PDB file of C-alpha atoms and ligand atoms in Angstrom:
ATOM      1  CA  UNK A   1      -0.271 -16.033  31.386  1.00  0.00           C
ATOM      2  CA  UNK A   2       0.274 -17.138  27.966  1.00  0.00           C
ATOM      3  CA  UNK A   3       2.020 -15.042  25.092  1.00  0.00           C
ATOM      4  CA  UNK A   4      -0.110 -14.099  22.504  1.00  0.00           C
ATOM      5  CA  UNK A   5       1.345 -16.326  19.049  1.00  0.00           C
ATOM      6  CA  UNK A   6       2.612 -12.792  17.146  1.00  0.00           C
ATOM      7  CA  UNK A   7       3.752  -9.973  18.528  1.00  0.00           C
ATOM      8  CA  UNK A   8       4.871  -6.638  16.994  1.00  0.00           C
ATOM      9  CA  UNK A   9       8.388  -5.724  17.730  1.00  0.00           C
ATOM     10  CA  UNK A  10      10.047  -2.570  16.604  1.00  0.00           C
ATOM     11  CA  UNK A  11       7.000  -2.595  13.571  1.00  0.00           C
ATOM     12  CA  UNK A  12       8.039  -5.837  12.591  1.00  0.00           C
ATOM     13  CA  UNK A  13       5.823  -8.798  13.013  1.00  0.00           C
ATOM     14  CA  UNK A  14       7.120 -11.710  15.060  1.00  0.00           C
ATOM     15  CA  UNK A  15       5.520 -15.269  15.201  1.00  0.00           C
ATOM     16  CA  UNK A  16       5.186 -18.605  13.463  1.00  0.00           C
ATOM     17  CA  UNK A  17       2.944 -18.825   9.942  1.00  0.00           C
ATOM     18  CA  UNK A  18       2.814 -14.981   9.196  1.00  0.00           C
ATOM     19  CA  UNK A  19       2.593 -13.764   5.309  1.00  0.00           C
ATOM     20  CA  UNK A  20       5.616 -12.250   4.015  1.00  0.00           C
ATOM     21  CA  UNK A  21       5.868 -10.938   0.370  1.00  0.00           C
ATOM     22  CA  UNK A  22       8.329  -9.020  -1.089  1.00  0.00           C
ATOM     23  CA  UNK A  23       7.810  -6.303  -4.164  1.00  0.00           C
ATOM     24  CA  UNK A  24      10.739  -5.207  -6.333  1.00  0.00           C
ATOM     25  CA  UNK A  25      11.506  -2.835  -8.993  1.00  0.00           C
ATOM     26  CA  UNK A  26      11.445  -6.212 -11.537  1.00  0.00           C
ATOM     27  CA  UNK A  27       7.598  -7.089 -10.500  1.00  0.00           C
ATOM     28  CA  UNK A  28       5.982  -2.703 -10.776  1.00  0.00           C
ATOM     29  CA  UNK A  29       5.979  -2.924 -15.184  1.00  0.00           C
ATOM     30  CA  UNK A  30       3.657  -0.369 -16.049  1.00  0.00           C
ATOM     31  CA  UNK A  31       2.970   0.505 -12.833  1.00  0.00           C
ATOM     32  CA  UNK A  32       4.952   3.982 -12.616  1.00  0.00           C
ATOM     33  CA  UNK A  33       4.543   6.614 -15.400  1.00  0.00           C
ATOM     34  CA  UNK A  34       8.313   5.974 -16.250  1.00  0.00           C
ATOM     35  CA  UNK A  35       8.628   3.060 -17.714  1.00  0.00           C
ATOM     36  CA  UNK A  36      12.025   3.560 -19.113  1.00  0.00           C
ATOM     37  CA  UNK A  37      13.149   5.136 -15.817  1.00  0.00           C
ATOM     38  CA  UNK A  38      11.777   2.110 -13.850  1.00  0.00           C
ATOM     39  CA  UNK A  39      13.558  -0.148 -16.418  1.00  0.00           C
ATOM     40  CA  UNK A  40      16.636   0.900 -16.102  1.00  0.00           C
ATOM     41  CA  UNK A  41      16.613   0.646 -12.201  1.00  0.00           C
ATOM     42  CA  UNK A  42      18.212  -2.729 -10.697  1.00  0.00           C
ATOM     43  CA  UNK A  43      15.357  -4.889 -11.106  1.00  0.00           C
ATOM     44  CA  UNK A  44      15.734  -6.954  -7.848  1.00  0.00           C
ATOM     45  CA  UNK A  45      15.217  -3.578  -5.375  1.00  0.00           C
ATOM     46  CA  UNK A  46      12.945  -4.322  -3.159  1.00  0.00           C
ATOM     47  CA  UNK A  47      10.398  -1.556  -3.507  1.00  0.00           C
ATOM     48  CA  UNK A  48       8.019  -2.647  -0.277  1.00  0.00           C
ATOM     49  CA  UNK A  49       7.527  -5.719   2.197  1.00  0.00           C
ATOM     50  CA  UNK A  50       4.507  -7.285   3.844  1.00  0.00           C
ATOM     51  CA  UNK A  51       4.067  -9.138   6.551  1.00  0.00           C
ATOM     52  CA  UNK A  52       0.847 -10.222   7.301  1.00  0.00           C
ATOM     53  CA  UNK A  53      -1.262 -12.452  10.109  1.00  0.00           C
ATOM     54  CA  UNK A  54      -4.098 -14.057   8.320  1.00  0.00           C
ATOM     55  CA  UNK A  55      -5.409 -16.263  11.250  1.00  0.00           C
ATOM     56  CA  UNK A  56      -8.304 -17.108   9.927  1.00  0.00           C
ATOM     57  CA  UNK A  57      -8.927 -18.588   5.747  1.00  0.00           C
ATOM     58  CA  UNK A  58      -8.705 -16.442   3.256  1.00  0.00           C
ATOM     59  CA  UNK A  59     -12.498 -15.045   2.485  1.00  0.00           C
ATOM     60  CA  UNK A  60     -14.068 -15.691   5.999  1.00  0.00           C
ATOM     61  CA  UNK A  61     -16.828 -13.887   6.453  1.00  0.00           C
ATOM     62  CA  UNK A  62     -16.521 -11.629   9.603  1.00  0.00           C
ATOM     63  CA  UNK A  63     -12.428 -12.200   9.804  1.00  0.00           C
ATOM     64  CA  UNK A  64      -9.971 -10.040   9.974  1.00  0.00           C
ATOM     65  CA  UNK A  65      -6.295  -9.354   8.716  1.00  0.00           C
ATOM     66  CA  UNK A  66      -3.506  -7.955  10.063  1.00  0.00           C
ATOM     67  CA  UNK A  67       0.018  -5.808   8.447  1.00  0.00           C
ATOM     68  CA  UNK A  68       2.612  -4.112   8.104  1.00  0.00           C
ATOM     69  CA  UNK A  69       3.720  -2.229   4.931  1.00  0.00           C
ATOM     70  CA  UNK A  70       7.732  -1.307   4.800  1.00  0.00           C
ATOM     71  CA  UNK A  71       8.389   0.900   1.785  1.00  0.00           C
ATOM     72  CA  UNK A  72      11.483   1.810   1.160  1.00  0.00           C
ATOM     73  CA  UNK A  73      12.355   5.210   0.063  1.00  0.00           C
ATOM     74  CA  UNK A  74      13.260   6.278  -4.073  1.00  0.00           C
ATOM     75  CA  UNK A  75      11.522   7.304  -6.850  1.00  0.00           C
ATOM     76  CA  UNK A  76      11.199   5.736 -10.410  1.00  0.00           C
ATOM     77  CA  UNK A  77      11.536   8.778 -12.700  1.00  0.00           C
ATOM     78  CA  UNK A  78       9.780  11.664 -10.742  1.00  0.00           C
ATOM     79  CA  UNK A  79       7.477   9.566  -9.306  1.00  0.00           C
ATOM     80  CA  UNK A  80       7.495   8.193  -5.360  1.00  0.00           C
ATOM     81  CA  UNK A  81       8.182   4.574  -4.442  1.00  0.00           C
ATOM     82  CA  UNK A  82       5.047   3.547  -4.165  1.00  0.00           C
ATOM     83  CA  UNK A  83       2.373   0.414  -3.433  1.00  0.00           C
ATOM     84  CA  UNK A  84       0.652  -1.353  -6.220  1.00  0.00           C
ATOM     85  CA  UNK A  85      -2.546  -0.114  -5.009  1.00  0.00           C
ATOM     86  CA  UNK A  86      -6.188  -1.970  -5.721  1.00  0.00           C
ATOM     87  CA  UNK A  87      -9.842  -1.310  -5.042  1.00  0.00           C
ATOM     88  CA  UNK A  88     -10.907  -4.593  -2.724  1.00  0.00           C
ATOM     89  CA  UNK A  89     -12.032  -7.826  -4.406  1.00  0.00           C
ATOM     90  CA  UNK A  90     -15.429  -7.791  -2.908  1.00  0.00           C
ATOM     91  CA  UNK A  91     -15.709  -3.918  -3.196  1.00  0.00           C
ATOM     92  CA  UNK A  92     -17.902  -2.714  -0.657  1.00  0.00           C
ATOM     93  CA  UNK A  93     -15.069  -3.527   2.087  1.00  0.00           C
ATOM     94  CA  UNK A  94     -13.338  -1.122   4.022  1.00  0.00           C
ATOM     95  CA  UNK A  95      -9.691  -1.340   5.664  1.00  0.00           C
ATOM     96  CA  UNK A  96      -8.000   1.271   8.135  1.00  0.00           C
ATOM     97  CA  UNK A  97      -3.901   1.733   7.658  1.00  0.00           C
ATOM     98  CA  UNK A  98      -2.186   4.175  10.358  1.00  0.00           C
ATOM     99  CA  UNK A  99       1.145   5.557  10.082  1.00  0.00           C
ATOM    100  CA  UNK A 100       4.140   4.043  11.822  1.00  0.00           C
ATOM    101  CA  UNK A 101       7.331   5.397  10.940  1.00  0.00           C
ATOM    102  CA  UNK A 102       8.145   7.660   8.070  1.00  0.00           C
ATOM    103  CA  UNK A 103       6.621  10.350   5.603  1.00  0.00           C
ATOM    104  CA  UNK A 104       4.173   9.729   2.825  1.00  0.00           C
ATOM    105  CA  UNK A 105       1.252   9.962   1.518  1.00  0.00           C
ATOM    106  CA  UNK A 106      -1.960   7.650   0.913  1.00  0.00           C
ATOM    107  CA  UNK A 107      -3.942   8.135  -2.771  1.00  0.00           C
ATOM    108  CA  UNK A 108      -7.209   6.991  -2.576  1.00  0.00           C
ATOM    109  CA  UNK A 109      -9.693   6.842  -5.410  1.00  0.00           C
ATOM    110  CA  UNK A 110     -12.949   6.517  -5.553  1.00  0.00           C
ATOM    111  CA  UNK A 111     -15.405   4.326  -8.049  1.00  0.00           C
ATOM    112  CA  UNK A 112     -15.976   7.881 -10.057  1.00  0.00           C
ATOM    113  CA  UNK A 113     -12.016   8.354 -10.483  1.00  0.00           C
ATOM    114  CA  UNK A 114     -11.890  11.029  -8.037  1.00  0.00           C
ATOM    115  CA  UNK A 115      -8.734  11.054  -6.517  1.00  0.00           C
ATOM    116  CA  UNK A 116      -7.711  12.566  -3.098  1.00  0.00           C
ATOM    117  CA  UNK A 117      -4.772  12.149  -0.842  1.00  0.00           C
ATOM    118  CA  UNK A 118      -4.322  12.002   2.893  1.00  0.00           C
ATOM    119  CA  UNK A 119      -0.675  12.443   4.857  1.00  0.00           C
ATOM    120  CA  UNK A 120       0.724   9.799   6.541  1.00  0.00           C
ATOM    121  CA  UNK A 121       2.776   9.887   9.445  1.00  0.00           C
ATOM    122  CA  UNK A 122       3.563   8.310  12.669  1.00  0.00           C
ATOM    123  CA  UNK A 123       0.172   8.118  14.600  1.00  0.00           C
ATOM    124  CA  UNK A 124      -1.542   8.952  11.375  1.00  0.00           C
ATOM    125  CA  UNK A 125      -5.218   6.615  11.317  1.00  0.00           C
ATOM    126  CA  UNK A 126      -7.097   6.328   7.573  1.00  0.00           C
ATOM    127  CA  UNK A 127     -10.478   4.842   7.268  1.00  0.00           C
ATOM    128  CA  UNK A 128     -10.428   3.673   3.592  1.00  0.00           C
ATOM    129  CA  UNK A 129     -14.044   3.352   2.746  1.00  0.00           C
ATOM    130  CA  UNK A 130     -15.598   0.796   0.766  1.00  0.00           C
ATOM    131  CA  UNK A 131     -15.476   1.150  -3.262  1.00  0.00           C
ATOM    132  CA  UNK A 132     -12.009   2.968  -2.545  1.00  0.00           C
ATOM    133  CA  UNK A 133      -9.057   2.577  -4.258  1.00  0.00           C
ATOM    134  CA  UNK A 134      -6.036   2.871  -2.112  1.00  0.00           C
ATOM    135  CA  UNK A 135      -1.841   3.276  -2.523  1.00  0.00           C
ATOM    136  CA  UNK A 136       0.923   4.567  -0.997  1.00  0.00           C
ATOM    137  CA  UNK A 137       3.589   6.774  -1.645  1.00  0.00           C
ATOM    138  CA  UNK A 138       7.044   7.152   0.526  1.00  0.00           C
ATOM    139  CA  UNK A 139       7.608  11.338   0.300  1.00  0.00           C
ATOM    140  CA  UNK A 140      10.511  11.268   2.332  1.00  0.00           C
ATOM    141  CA  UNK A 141      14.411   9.848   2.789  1.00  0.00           C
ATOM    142  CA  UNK A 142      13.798   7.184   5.396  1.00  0.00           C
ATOM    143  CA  UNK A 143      11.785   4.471   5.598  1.00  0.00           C
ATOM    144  CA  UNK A 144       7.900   4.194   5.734  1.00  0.00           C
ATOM    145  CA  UNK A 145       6.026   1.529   7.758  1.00  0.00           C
ATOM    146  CA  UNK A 146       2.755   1.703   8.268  1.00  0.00           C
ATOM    147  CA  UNK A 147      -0.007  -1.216   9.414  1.00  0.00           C
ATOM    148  CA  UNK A 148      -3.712  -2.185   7.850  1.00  0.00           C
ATOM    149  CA  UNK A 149      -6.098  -4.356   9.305  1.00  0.00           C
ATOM    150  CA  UNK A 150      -9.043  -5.579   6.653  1.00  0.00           C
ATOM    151  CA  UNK A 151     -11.686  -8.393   6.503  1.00  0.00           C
ATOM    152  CA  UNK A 152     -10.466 -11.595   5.686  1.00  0.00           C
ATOM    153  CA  UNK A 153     -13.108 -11.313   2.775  1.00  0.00           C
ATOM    154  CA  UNK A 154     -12.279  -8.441   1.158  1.00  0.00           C
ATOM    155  CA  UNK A 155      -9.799  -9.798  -1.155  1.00  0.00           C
ATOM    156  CA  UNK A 156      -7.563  -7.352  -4.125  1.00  0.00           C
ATOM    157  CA  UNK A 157      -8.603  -6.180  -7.473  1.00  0.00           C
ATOM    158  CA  UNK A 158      -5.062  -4.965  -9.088  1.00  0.00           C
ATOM    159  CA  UNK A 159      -6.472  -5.804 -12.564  1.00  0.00           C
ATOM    160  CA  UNK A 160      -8.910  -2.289 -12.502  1.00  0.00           C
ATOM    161  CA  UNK A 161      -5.672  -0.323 -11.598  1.00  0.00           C
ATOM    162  CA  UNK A 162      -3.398  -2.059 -14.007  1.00  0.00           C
ATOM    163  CA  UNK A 163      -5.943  -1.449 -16.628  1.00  0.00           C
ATOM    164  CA  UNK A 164      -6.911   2.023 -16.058  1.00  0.00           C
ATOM    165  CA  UNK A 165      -4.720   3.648 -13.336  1.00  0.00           C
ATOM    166  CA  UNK A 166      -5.577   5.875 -11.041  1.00  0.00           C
ATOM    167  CA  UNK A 167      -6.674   9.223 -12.264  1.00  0.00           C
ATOM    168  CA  UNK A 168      -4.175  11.073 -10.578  1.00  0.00           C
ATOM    169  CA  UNK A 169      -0.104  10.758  -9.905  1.00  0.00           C
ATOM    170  CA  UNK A 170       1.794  12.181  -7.196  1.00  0.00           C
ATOM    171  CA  UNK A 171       5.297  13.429  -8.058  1.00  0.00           C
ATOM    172  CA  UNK A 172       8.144  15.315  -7.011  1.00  0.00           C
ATOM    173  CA  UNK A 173       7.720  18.948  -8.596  1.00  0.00           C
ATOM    174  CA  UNK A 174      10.800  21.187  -7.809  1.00  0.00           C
ATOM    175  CA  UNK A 175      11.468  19.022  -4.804  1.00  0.00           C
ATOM    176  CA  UNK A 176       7.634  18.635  -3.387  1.00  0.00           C
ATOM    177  CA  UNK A 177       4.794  16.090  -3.671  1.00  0.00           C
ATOM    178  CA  UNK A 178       2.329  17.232  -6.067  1.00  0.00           C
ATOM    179  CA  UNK A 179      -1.080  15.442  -7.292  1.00  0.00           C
ATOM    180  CA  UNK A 180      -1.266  15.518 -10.766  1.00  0.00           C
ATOM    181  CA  UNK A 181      -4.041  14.387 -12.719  1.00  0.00           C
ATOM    182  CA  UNK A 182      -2.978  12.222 -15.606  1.00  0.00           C
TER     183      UNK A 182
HETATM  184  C1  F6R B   1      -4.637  -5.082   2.240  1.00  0.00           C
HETATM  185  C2  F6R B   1      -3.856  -3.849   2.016  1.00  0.00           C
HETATM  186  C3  F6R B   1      -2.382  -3.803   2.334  1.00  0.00           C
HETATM  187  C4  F6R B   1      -1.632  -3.879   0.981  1.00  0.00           C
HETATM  188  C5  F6R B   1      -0.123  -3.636   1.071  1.00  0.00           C
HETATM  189  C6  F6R B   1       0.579  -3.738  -0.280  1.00  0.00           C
HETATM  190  O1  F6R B   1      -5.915  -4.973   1.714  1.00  0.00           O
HETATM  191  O2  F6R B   1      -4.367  -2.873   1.506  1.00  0.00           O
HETATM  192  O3  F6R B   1      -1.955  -4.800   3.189  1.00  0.00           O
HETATM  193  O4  F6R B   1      -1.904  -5.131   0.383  1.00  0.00           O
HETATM  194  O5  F6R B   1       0.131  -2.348   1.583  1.00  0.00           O
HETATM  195  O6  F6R B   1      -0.065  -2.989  -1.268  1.00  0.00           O
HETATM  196  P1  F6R B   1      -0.618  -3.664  -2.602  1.00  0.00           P
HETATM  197  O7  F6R B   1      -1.470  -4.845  -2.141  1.00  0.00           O
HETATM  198  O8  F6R B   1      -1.420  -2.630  -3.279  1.00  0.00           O
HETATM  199  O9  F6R B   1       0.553  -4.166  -3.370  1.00  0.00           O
HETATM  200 MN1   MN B   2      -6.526  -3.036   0.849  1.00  0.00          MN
END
């Protein structure tokens, strides 16, 4: 029997053609509440990695994608090493993620700027529903992985986040994760 073309080892991706993108300290202006604190951090940390298995072209209707999300763990300031986060391109799409390894925590946001957060941990599964802004936020010492599988149509909208944020931040108060609204 044949092998399928990418495996996942150890919650890495394996295989020919995958995605892989790389997000440092250098590439997040504006996108922690500490600028200055995020400024003065060596810009070429690697904040998070993708991987990704787009088998099908980008905005195929009834496609899927496939990855995995390492995020390192740190903080900028008070504030978690965290995802860019975006609301989908075409905006009624939804996406599941599910924990793999690690602590954290996903913010998700909704059209109305109400702002809610979920745990993540291994085994952890998060529908994301449509219109939903979604990032996440490494709580703990040790890596976080976790995987997302989305339509191959659903595209990212970071310019409504870089704009106007999300309404709420999560950051470490006296050595806890706190939502606070901003
Ligand atoms: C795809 C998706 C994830 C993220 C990844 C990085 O729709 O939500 O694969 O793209 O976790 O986060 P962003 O894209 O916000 O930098
Ligand atoms: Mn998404």
């Amino acid at each position: 029997m044949k092998t399928t073309a990418i495996q996942i080892i150890k919650n890495s991706l394996q295989g020919e053609a995958l995605l892989k993108k790389n997000t440092c300290i250098g590439d997040l202006k504006n996108v922690f509440v500490d600028e200055a604190a995020r400024i003065a951090l060596p810009q070429e940390r690697i904040v998070y990695e993708v991987e990704a298995y787009l088998p099908v072209k980008e905005g195929t209707e009834g496609g899927l994608f496939w990855g995995i999300t390492k995020l390192y763990p740190g903080k900028v300031g008070n504030e978690y090493h965290m995802t860019r986060g975006h609301f989908h391109a075409q905006s009624d799409r939804a996406e599941y993620y599910w924990g793999l390894e690690g602590d954290g925590v996903l913010i998700l946001m909704d059209r109305k700027r109400y702002t809610w957060v979920e745990e993540m941990k291994p085994g952890s599964l998060h529908y994301i529903p449509a219109h939903t802004a979604h990032r996440v936020a490494n709580t703990g010492n040790t890596m976080l992985s976790f995987a997302a599988c989305w339509p191959a149509d659903a595209g990212h909208d970071y310019e409504e986040i870089a704009k106007n944020g999300f309404s709420a931040r999560l950051l470490d108060t006296e050595g806890s994760p706190k939502l606070k609204s901003v």
